JSON list of C-alpha atoms in Angstrom, two decimals:
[
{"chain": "A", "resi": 138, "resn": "UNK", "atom": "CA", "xyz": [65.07, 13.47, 33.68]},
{"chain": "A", "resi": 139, "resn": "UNK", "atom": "CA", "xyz": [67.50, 15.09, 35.92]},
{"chain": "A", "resi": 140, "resn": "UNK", "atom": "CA", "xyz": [65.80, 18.48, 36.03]},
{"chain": "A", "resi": 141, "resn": "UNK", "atom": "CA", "xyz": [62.24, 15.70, 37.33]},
{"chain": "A", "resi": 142, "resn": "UNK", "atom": "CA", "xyz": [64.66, 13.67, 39.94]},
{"chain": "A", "resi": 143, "resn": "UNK", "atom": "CA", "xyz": [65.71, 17.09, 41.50]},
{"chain": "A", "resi": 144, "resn": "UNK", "atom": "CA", "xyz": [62.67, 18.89, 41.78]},
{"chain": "A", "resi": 145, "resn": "UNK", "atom": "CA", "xyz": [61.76, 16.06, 43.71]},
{"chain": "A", "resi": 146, "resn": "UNK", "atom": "CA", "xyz": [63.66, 15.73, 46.54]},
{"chain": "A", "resi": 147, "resn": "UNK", "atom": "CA", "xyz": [63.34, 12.41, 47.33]},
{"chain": "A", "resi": 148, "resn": "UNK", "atom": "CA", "xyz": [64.95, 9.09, 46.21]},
{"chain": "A", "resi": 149, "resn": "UNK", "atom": "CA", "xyz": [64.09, 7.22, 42.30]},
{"chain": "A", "resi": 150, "resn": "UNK", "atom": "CA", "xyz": [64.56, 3.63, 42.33]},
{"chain": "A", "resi": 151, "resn": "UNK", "atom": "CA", "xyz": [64.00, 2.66, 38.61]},
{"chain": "A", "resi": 152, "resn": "UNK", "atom": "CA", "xyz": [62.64, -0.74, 37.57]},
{"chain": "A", "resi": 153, "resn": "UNK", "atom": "CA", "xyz": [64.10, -0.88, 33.96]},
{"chain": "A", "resi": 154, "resn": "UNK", "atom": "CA", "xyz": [61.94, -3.38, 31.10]},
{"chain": "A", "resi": 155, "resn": "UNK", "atom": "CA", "xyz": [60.10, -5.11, 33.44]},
{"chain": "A", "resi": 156, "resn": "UNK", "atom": "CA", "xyz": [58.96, -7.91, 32.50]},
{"chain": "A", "resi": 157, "resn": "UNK", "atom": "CA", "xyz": [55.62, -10.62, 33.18]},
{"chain": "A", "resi": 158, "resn": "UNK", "atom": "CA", "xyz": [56.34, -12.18, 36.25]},
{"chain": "A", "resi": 159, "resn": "UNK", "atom": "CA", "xyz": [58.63, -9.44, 37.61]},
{"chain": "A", "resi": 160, "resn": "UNK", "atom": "CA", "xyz": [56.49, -6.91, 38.89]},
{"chain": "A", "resi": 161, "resn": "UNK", "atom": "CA", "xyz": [54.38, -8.75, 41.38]},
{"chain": "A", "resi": 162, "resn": "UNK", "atom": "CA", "xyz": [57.15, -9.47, 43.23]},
{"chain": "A", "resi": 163, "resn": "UNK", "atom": "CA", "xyz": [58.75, -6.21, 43.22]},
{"chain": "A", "resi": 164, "resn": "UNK", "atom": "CA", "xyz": [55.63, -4.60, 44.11]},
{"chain": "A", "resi": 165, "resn": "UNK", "atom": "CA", "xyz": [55.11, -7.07, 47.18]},
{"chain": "A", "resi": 166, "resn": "UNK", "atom": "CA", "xyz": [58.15, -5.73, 48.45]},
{"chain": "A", "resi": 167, "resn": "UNK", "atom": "CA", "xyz": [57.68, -2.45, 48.10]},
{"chain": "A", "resi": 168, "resn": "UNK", "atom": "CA", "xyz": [54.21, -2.25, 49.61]},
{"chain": "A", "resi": 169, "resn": "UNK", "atom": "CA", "xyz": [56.14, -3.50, 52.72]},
{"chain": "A", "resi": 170, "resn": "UNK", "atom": "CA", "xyz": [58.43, -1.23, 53.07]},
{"chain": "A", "resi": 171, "resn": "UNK", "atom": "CA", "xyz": [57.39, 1.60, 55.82]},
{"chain": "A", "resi": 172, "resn": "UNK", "atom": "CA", "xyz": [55.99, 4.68, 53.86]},
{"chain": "A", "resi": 173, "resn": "UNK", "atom": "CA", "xyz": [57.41, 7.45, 56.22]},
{"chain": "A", "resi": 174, "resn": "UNK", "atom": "CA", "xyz": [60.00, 8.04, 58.40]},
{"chain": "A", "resi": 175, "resn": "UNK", "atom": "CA", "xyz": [63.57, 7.80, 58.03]},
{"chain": "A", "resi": 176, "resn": "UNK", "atom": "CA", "xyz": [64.12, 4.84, 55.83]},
{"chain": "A", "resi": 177, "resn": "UNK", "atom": "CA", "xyz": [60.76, 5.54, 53.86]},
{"chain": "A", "resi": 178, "resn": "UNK", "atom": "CA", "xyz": [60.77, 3.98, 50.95]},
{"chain": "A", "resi": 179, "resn": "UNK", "atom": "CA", "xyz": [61.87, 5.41, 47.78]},
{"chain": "A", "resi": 180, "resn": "UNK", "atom": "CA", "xyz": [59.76, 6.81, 44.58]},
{"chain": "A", "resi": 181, "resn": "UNK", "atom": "CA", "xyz": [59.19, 3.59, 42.34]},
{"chain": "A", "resi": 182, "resn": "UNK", "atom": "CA", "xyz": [60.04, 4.73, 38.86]},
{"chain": "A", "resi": 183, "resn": "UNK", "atom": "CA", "xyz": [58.10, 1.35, 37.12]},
{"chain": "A", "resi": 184, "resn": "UNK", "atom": "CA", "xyz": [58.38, 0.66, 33.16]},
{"chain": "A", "resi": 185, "resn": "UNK", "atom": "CA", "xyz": [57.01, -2.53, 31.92]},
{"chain": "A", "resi": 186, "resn": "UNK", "atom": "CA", "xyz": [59.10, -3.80, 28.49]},
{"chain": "A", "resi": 187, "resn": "UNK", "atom": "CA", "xyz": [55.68, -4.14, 26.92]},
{"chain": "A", "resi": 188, "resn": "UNK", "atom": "CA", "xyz": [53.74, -1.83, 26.24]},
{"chain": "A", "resi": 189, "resn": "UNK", "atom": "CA", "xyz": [50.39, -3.58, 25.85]},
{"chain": "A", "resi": 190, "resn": "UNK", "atom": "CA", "xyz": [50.69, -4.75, 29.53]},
{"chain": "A", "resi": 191, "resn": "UNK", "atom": "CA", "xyz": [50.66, -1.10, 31.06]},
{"chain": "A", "resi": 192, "resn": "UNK", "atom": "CA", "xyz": [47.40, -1.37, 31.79]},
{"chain": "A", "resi": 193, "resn": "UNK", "atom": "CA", "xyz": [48.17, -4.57, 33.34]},
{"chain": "A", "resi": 194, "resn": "UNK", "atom": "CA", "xyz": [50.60, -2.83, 35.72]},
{"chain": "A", "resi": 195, "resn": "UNK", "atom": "CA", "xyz": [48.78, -0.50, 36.44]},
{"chain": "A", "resi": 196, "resn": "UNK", "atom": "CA", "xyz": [46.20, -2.54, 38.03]},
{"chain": "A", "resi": 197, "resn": "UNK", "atom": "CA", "xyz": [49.29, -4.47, 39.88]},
{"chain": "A", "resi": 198, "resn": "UNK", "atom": "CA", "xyz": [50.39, -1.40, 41.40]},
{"chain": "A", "resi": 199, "resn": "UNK", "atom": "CA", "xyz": [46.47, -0.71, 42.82]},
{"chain": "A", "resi": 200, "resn": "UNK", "atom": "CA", "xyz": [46.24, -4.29, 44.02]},
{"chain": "A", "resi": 201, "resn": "UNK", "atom": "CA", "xyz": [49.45, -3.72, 46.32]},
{"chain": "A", "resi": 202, "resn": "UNK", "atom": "CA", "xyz": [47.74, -0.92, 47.88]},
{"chain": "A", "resi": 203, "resn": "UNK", "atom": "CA", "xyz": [50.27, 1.83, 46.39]},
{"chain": "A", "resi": 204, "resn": "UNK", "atom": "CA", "xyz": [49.40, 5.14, 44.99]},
{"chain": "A", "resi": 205, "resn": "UNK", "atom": "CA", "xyz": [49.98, 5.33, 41.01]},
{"chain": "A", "resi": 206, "resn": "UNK", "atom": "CA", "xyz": [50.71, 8.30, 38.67]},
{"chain": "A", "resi": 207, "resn": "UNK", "atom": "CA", "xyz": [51.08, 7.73, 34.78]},
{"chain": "A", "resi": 208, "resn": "UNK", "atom": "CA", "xyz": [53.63, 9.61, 32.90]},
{"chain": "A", "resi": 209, "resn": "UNK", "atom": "CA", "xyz": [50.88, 9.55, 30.25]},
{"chain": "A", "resi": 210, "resn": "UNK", "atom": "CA", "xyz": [48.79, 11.67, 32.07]},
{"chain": "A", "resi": 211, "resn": "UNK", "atom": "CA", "xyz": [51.79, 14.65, 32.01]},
{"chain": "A", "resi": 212, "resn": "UNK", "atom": "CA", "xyz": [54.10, 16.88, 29.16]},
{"chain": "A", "resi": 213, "resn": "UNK", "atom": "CA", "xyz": [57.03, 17.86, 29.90]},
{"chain": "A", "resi": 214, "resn": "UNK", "atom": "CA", "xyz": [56.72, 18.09, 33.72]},
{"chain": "A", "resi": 215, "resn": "UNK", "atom": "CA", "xyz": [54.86, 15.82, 36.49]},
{"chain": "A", "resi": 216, "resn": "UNK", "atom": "CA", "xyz": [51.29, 16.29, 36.50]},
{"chain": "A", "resi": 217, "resn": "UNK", "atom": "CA", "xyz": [50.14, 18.25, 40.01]},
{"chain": "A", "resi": 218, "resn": "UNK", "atom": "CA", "xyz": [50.52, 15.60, 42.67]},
{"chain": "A", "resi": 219, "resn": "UNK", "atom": "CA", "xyz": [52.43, 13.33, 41.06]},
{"chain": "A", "resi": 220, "resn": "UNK", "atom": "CA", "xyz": [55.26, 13.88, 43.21]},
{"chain": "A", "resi": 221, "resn": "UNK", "atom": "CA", "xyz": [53.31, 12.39, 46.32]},
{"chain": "A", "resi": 222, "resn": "UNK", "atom": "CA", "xyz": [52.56, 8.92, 44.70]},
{"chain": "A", "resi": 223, "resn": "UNK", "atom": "CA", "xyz": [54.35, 5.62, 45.40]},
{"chain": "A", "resi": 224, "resn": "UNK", "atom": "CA", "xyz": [54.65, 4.67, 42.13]},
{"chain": "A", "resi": 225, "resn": "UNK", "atom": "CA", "xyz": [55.76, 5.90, 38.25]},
{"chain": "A", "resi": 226, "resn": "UNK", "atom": "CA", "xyz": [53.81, 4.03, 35.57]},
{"chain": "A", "resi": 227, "resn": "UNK", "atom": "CA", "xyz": [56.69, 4.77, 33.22]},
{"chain": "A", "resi": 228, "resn": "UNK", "atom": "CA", "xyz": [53.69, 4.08, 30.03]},
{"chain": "A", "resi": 229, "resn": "UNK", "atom": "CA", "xyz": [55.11, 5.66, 27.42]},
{"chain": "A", "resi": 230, "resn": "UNK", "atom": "CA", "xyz": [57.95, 4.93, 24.27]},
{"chain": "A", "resi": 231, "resn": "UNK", "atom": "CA", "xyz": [61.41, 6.44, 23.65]},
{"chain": "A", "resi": 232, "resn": "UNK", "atom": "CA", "xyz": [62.00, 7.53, 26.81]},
{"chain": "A", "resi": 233, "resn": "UNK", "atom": "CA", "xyz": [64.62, 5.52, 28.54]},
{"chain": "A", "resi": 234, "resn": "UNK", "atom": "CA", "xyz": [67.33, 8.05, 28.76]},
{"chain": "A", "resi": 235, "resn": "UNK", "atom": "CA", "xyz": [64.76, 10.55, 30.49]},
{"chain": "A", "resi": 236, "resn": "UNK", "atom": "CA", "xyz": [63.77, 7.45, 33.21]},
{"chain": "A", "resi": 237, "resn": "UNK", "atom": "CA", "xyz": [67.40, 6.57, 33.81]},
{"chain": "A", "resi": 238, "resn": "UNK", "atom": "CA", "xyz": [68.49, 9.82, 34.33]},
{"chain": "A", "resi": 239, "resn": "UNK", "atom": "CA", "xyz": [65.45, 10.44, 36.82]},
{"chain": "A", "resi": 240, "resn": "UNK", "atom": "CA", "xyz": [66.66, 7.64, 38.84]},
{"chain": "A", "resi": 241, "resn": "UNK", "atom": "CA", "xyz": [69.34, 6.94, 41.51]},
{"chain": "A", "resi": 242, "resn": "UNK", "atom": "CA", "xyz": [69.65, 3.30, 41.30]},
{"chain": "A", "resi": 243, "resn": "UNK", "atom": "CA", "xyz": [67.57, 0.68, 38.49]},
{"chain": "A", "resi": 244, "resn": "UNK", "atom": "CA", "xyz": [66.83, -2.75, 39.49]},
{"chain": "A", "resi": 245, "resn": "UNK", "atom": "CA", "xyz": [67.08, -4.16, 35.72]},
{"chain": "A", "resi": 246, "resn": "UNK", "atom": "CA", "xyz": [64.24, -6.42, 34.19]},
{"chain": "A", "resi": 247, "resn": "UNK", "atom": "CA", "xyz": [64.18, -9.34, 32.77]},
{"chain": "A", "resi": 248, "resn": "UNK", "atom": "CA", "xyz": [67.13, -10.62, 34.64]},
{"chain": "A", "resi": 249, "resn": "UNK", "atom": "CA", "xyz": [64.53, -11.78, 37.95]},
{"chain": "A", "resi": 250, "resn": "UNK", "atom": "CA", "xyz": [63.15, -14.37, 35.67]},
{"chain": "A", "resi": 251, "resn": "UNK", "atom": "CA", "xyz": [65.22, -16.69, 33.59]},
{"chain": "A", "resi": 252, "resn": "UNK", "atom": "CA", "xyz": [64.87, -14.29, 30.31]},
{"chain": "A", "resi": 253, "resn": "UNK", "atom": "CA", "xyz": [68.19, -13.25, 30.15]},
{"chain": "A", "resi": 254, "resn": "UNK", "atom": "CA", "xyz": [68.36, -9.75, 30.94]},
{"chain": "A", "resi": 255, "resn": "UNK", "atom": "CA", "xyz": [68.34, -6.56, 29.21]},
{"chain": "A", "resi": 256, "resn": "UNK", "atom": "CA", "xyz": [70.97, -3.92, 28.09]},
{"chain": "A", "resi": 257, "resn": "UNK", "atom": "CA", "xyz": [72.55, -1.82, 30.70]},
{"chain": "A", "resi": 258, "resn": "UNK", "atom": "CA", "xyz": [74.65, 0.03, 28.89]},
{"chain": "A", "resi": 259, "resn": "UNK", "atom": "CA", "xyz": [71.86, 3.05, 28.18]},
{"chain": "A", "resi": 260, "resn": "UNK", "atom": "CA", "xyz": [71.92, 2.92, 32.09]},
{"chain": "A", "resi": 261, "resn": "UNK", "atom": "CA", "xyz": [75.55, 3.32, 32.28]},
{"chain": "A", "resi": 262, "resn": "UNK", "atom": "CA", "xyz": [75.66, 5.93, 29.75]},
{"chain": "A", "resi": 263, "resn": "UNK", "atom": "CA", "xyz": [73.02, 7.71, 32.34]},
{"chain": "A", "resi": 264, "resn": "UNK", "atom": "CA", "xyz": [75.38, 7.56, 34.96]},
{"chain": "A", "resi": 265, "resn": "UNK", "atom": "CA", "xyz": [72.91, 4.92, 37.09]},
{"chain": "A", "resi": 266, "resn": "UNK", "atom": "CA", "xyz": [74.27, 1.94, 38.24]},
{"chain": "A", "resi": 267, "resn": "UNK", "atom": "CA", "xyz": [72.12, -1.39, 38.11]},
{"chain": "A", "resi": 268, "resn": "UNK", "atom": "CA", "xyz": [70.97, -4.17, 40.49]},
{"chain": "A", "resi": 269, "resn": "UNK", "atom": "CA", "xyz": [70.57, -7.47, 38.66]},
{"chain": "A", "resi": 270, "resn": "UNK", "atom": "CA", "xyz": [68.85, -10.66, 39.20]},
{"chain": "A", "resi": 271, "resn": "UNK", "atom": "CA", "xyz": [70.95, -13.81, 38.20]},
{"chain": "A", "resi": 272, "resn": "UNK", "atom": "CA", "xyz": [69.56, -14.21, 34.62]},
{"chain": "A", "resi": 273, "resn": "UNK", "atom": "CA", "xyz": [71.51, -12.08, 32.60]},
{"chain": "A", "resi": 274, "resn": "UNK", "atom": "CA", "xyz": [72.46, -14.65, 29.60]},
{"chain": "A", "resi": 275, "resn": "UNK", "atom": "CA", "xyz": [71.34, -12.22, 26.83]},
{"chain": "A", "resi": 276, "resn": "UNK", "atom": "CA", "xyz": [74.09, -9.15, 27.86]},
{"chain": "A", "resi": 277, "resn": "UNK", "atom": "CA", "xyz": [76.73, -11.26, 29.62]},
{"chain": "A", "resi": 278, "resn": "UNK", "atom": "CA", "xyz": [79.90, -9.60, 28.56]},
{"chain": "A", "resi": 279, "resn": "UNK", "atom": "CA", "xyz": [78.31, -6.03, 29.59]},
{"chain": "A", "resi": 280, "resn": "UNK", "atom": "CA", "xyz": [76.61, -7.57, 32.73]},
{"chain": "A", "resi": 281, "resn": "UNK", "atom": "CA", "xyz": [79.93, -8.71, 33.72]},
{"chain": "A", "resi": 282, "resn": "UNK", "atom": "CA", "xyz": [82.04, -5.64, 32.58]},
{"chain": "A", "resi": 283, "resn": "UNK", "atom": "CA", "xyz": [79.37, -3.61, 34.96]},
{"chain": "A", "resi": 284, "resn": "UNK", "atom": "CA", "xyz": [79.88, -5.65, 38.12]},
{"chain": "A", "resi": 285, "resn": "UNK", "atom": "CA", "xyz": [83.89, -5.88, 38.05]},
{"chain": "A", "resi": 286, "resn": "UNK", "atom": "CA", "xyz": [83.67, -2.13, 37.66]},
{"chain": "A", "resi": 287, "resn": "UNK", "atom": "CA", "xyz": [81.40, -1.29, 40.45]},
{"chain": "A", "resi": 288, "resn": "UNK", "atom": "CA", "xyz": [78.18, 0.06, 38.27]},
{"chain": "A", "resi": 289, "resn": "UNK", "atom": "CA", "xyz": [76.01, -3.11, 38.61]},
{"chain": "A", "resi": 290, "resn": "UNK", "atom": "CA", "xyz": [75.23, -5.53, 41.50]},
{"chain": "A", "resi": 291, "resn": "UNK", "atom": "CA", "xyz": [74.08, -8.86, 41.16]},
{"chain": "A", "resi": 292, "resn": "UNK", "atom": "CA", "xyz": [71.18, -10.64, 43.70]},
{"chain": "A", "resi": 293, "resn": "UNK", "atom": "CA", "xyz": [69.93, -14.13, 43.72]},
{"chain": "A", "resi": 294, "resn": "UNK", "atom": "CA", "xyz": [65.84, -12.55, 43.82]},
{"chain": "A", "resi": 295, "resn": "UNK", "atom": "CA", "xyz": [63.97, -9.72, 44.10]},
{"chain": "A", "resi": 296, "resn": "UNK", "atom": "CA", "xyz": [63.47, -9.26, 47.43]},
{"chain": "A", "resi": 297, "resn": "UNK", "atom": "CA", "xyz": [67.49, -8.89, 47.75]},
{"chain": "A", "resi": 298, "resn": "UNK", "atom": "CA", "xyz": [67.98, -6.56, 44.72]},
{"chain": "A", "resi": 299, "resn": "UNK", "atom": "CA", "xyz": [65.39, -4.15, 46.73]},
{"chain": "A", "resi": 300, "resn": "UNK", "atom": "CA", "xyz": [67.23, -4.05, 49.49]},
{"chain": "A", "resi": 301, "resn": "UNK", "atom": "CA", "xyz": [70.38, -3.57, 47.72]},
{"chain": "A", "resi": 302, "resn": "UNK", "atom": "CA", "xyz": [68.71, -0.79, 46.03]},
{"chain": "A", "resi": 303, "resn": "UNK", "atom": "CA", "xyz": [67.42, 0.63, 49.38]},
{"chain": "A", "resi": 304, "resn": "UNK", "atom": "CA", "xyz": [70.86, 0.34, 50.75]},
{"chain": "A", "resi": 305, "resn": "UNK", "atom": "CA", "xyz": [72.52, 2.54, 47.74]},
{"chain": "A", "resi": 306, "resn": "UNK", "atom": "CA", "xyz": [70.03, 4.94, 48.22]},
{"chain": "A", "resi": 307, "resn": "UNK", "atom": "CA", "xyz": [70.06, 5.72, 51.95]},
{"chain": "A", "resi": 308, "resn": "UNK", "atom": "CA", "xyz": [74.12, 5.94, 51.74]},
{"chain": "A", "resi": 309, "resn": "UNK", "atom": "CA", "xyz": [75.58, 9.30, 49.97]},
{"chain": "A", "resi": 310, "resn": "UNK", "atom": "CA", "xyz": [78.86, 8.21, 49.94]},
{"chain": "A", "resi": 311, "resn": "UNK", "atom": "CA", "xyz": [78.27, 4.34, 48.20]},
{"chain": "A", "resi": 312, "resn": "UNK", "atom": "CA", "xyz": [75.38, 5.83, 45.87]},
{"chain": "A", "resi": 313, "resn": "UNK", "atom": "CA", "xyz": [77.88, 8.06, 44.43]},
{"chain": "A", "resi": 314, "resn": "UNK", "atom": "CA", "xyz": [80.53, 5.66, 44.11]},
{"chain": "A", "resi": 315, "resn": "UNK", "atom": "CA", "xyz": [78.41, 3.93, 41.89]},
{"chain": "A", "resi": 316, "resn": "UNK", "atom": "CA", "xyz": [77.27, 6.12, 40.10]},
{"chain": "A", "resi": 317, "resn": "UNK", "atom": "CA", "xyz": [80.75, 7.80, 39.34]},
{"chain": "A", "resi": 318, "resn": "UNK", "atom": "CA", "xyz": [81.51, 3.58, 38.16]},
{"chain": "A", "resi": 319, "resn": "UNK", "atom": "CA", "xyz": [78.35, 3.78, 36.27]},
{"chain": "A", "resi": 320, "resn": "UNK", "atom": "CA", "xyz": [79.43, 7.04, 34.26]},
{"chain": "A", "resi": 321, "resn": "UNK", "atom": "CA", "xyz": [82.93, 5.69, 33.89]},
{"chain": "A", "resi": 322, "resn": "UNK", "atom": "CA", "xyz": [82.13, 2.40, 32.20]},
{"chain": "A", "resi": 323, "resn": "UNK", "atom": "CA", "xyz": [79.52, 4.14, 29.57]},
{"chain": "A", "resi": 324, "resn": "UNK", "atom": "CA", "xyz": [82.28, 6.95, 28.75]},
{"chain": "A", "resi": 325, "resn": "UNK", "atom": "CA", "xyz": [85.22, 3.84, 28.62]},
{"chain": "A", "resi": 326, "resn": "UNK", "atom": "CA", "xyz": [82.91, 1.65, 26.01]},
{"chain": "A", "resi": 327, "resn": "UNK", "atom": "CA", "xyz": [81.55, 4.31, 23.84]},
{"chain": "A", "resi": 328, "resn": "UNK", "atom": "CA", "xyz": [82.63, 4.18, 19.83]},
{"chain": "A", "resi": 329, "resn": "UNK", "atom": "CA", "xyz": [82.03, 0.63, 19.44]},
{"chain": "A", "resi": 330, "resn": "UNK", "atom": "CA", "xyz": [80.04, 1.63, 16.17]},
{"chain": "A", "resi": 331, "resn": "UNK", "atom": "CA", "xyz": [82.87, 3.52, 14.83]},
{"chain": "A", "resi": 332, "resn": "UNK", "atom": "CA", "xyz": [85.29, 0.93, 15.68]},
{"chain": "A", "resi": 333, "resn": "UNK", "atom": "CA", "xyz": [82.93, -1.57, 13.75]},
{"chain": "A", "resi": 334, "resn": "UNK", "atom": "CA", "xyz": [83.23, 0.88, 10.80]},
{"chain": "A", "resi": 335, "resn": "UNK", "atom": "CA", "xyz": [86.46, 1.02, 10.74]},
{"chain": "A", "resi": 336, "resn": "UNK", "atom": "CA", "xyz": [86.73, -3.01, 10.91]},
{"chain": "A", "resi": 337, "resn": "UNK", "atom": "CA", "xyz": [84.81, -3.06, 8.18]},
{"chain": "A", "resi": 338, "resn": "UNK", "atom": "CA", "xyz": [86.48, -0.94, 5.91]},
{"chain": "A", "resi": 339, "resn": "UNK", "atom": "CA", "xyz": [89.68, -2.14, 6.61]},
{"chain": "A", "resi": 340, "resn": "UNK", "atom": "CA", "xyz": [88.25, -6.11, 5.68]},
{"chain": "A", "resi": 341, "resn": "UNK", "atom": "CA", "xyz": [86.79, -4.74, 2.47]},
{"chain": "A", "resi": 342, "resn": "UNK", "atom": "CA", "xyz": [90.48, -2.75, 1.22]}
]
């Protein structure tokens, strides 16, 4: 992911487990924001939580009038071209760790609608922090944990989490300042499974 995000050379904003709902929206925004100069907008790095609606996204991201490349369609490197399109159809399992660590900033699903969120601790384990909608029920303690440390940042819609994301992105100095607060938090929290273990064994003599 890292080795993809540098042979770029231009910004990742990941949308993490989107979900129905969530990427109409997002993609409205996007397809407003100017497509050169010097606040062009970003890569979109786009992975639905579903995987029977990638096709579904897919045709989303046509109808906004942005150019689409599937990581489907590629091994272990971007197909030829890909690096020009607007958007990443992230369509494809397993691969979280690779899309976080392409990314500079992820706008996280599931928390634009009231669905409660998903995990962002893979994300801060990636080193990228996370914008958030306010529907985060499902990973509260974490979702909180993130924001008092500095890794995630938490907007009332989407329109608002883009620009945050926009904002992290065209400042060096705040992007890695969150990202540093991103790494932090996964390498303070890690071990909870041995911990558990050990809880365990100590209940059972």
């Amino acid at each position: 992911g890292r080795a993809w995000r540098s042979a770029l050379g231009r910004p990742v904003v990941l949308a993490a487990v989107t979900r129905e709902g969530e990427e109409a929206a997002l993609l409205q925004a996007w397809a407003a924001l100017p497509a050169s100069g010097t606040t062009a907008r970003p890569l979109l790095l786009l992975v639905p939580r579903h995987p029977q609606r990638f096709d579904e996204v897919a045709g989303l991201v046509a109808q906004a009038g942005l150019t689409l490349a599937r990581r489907s369609t590629w091994g272990d490197t971007p197909a030829p071209g890909a690096s020009a399109a607007d958007v990443w159809l992230g369509d494809s399992l397993g691969e979280m760790p690779l899309y976080y660590a392409s990314a500079d900033v992820a706008l996280l699903g599931g928390s634009f609608a009231p669905l409660g969120g998903q995990n962002l601790i893979e994300a801060a384990a990636c080193g990228c922090p996370v914008v958030m909608g306010p529907h985060t029920f499902n990973f509260a303690q974490a979702a909180e944990l993130a924001q008092a440390a500095g890794a995630a940042f938490t907007r009332d819609d989407m329109a608002q989490a883009v620009d945050t994301a926009l904002s992290l992105v065209q400042s060096e100095s705040d992007l890695a300042k969150a990202q540093a607060a991103a790494h932090a938090l996964g390498q303070a929290h890690r071990g909870a499974a041995q911990r558990t273990a050990l809880a365990v064994q100590q209940l059972l003599g």
